mmCIF file of C-alpha atoms in Angstrom:
data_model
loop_
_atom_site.group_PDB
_atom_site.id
_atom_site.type_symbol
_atom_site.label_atom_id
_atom_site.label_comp_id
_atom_site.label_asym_id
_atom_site.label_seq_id
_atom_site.Cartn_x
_atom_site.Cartn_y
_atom_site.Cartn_z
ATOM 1 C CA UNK A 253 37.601 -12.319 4.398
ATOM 2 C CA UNK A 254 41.087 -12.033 3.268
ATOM 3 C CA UNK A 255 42.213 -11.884 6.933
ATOM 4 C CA UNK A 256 40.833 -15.406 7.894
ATOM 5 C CA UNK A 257 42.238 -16.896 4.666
ATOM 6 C CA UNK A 258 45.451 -15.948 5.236
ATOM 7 C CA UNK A 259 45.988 -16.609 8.943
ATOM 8 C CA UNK A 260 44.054 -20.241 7.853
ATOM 9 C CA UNK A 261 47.575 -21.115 6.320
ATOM 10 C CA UNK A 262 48.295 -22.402 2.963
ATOM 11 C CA UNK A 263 45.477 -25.247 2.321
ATOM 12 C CA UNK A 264 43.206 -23.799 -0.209
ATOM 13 C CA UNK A 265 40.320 -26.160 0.692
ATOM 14 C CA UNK A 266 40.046 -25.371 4.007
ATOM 15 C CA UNK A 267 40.153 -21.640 3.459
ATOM 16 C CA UNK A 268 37.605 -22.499 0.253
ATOM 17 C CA UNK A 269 35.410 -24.455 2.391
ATOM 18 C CA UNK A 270 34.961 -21.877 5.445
ATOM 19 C CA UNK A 271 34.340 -19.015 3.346
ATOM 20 C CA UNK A 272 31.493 -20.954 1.651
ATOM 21 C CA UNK A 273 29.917 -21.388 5.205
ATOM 22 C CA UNK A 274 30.299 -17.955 6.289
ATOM 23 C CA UNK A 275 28.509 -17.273 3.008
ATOM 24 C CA UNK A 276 26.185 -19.287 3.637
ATOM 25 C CA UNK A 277 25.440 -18.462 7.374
ATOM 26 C CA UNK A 278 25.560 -14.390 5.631
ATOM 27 C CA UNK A 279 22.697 -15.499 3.518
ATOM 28 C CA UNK A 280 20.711 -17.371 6.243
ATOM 29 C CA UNK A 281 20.880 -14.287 8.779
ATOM 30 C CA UNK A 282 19.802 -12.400 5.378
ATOM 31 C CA UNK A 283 16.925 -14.577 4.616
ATOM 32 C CA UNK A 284 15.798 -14.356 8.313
ATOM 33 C CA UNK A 285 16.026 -10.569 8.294
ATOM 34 C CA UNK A 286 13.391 -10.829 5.498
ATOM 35 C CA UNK A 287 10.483 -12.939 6.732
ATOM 36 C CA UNK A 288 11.171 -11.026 10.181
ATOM 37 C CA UNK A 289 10.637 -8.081 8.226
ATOM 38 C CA UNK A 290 7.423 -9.659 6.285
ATOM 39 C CA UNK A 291 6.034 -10.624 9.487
ATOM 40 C CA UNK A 292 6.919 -7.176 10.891
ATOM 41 C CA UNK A 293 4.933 -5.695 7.821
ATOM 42 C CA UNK A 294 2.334 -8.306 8.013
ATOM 43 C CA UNK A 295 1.433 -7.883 11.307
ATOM 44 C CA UNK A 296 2.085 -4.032 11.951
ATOM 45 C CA UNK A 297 0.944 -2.682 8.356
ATOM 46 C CA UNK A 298 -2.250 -2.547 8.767
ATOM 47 C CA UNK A 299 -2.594 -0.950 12.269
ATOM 48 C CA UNK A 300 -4.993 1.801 12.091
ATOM 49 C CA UNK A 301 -2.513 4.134 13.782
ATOM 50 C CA UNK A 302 0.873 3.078 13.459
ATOM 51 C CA UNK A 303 1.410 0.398 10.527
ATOM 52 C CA UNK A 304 3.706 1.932 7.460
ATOM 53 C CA UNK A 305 1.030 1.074 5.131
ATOM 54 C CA UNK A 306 -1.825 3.284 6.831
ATOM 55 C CA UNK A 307 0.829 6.107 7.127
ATOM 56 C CA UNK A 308 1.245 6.014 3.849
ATOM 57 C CA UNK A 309 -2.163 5.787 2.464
ATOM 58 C CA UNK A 310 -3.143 8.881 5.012
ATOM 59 C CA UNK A 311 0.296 10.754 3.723
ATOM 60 C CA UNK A 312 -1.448 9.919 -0.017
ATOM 61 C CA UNK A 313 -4.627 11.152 1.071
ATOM 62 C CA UNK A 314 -3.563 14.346 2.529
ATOM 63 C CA UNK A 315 -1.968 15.256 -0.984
ATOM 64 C CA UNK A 316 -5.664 15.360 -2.159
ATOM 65 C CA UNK A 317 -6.948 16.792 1.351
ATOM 66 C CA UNK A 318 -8.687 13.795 1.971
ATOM 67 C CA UNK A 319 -8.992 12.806 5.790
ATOM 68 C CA UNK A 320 -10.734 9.479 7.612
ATOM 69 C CA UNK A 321 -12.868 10.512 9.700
ATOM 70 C CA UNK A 322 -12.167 9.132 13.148
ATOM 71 C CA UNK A 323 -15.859 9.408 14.400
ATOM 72 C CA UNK A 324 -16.815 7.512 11.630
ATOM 73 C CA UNK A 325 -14.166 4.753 12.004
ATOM 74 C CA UNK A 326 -11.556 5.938 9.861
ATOM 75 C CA UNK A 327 -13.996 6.066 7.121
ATOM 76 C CA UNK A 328 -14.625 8.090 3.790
ATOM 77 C CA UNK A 329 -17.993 10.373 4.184
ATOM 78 C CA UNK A 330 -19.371 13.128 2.236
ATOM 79 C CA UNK A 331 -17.819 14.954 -0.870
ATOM 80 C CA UNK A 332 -14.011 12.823 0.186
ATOM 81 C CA UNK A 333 -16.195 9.781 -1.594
ATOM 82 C CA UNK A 334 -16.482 11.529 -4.568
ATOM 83 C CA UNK A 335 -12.608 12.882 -4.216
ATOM 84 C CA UNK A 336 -10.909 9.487 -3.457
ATOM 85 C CA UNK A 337 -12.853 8.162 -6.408
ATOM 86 C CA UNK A 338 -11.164 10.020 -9.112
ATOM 87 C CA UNK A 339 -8.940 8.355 -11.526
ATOM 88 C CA UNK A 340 -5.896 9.993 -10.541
ATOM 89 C CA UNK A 341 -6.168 9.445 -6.863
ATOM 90 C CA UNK A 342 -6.973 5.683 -7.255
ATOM 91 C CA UNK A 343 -3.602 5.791 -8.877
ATOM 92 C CA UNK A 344 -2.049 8.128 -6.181
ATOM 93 C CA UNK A 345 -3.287 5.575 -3.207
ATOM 94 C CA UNK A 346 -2.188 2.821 -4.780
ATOM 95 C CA UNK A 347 0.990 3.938 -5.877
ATOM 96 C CA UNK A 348 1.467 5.210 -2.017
ATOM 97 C CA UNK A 349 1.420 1.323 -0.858
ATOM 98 C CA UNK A 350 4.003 0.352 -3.602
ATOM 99 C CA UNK A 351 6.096 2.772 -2.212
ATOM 100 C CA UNK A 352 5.825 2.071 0.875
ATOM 101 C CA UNK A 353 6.702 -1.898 0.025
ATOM 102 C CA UNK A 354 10.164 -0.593 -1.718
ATOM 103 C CA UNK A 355 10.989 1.885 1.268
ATOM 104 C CA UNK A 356 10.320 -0.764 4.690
ATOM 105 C CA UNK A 357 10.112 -4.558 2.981
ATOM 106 C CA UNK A 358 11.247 -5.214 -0.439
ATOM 107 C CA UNK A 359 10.254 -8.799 -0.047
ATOM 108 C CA UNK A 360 6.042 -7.205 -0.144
ATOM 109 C CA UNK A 361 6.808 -5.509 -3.629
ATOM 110 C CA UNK A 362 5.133 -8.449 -5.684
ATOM 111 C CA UNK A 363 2.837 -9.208 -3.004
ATOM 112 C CA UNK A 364 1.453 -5.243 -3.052
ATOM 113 C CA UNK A 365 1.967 -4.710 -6.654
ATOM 114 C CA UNK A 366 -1.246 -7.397 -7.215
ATOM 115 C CA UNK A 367 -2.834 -6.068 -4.695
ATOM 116 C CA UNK A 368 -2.581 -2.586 -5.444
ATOM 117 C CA UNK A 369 -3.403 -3.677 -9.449
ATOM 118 C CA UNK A 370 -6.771 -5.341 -7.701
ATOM 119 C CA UNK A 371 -7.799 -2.499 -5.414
ATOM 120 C CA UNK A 372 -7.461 -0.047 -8.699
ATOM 121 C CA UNK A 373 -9.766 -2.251 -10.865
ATOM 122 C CA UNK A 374 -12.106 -2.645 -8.046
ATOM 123 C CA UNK A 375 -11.829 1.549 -7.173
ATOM 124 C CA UNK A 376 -12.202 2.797 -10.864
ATOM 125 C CA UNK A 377 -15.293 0.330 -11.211
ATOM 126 C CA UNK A 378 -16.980 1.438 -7.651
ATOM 127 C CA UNK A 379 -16.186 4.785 -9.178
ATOM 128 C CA UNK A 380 -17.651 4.666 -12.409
ATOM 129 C CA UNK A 381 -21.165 2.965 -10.259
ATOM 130 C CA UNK A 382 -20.918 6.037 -7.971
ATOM 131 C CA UNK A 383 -20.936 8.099 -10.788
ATOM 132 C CA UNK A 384 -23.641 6.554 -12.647
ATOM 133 C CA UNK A 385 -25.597 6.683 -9.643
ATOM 134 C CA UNK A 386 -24.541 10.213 -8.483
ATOM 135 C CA UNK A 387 -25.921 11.542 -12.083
ATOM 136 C CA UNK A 388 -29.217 8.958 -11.862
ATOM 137 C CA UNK A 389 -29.891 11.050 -8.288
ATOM 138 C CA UNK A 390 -29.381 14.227 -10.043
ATOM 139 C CA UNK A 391 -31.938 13.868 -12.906
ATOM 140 C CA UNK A 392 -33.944 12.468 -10.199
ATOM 141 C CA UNK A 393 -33.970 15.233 -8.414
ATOM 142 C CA UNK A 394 -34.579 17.661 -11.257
ATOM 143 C CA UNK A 395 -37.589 15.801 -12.186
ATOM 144 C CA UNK A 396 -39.173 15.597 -8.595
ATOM 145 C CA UNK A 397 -38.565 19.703 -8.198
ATOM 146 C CA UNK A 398 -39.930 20.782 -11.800
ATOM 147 C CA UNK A 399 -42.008 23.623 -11.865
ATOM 148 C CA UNK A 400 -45.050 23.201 -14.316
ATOM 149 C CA UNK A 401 -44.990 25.870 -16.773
ATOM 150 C CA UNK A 402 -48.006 27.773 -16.625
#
């Protein structure tokens, strides 16, 4: 920036005024690398195979040996329910997006921190239902297959 100043000569206005435009133009290419990289996020994130996001939440998953089940179209089944459920790993999967939005597209960080906040409230509270219901099964069960004392 120097460079250009000095070979613009001596008029401080001129040399004022072009480094305010290529300022400017450095914040316009700046701005456009950001929605490009929104859009890229947007539009690739959520790929079942490929988007960042999925990565992620699989890379989260794994740290709990949880897997989705392809045949069941990338899907929880069985005991990974009761697993992906848990307190800690509602905060573990939703702390895996956040990342995520820091590492590939700052610009999401706000966008992903509420959604991350919602998808926690609405986890623990499926959670605690599944567990109310997992235990209502259970007593269920016990009373169905008591033996009468004799």
């Amino acid at each position: 920036m120097t460079y250009v100043a000095v070979c613009l000569g001596k008029d401080d206005s001129i040399t004022n005024n072009f480094i305010k435009q290529v300022n400017e133009k450095k914040q316009s290419v700046q701005q456009m690398k950001e929605i490009a990289c929104q859009s890229n996020a947007v539009e690739k994130g959520f790929n079942k195979h490929e988007g960042p996001f999925v990565q992620g939440l699989d890379t989260a998953l794994q740290s709990f040996k949880v897997k989705r089940q392809q045949y069941f179209g990338g899907v929880f089944v069985g005991n990974h329910i009761h697993k992906v459920l848990k307190p800690s790993n509602i905060s573990i999967m939703c702390s895996s997006m956040m990342q995520v939005a820091h590492e590939k597209c700052p610009t999401l960080v706000d966008t992903v921190s509420a959604t991350a906040e919602k998808f926690t409230t609405v986890f623990s509270l499926l959670g605690r239902c599944h567990s109310i219901y997992d235990q209502l099964f259970i007593d269920e069960l016990k009373v169905t297959f008591q033996v009468p004392e004799q």
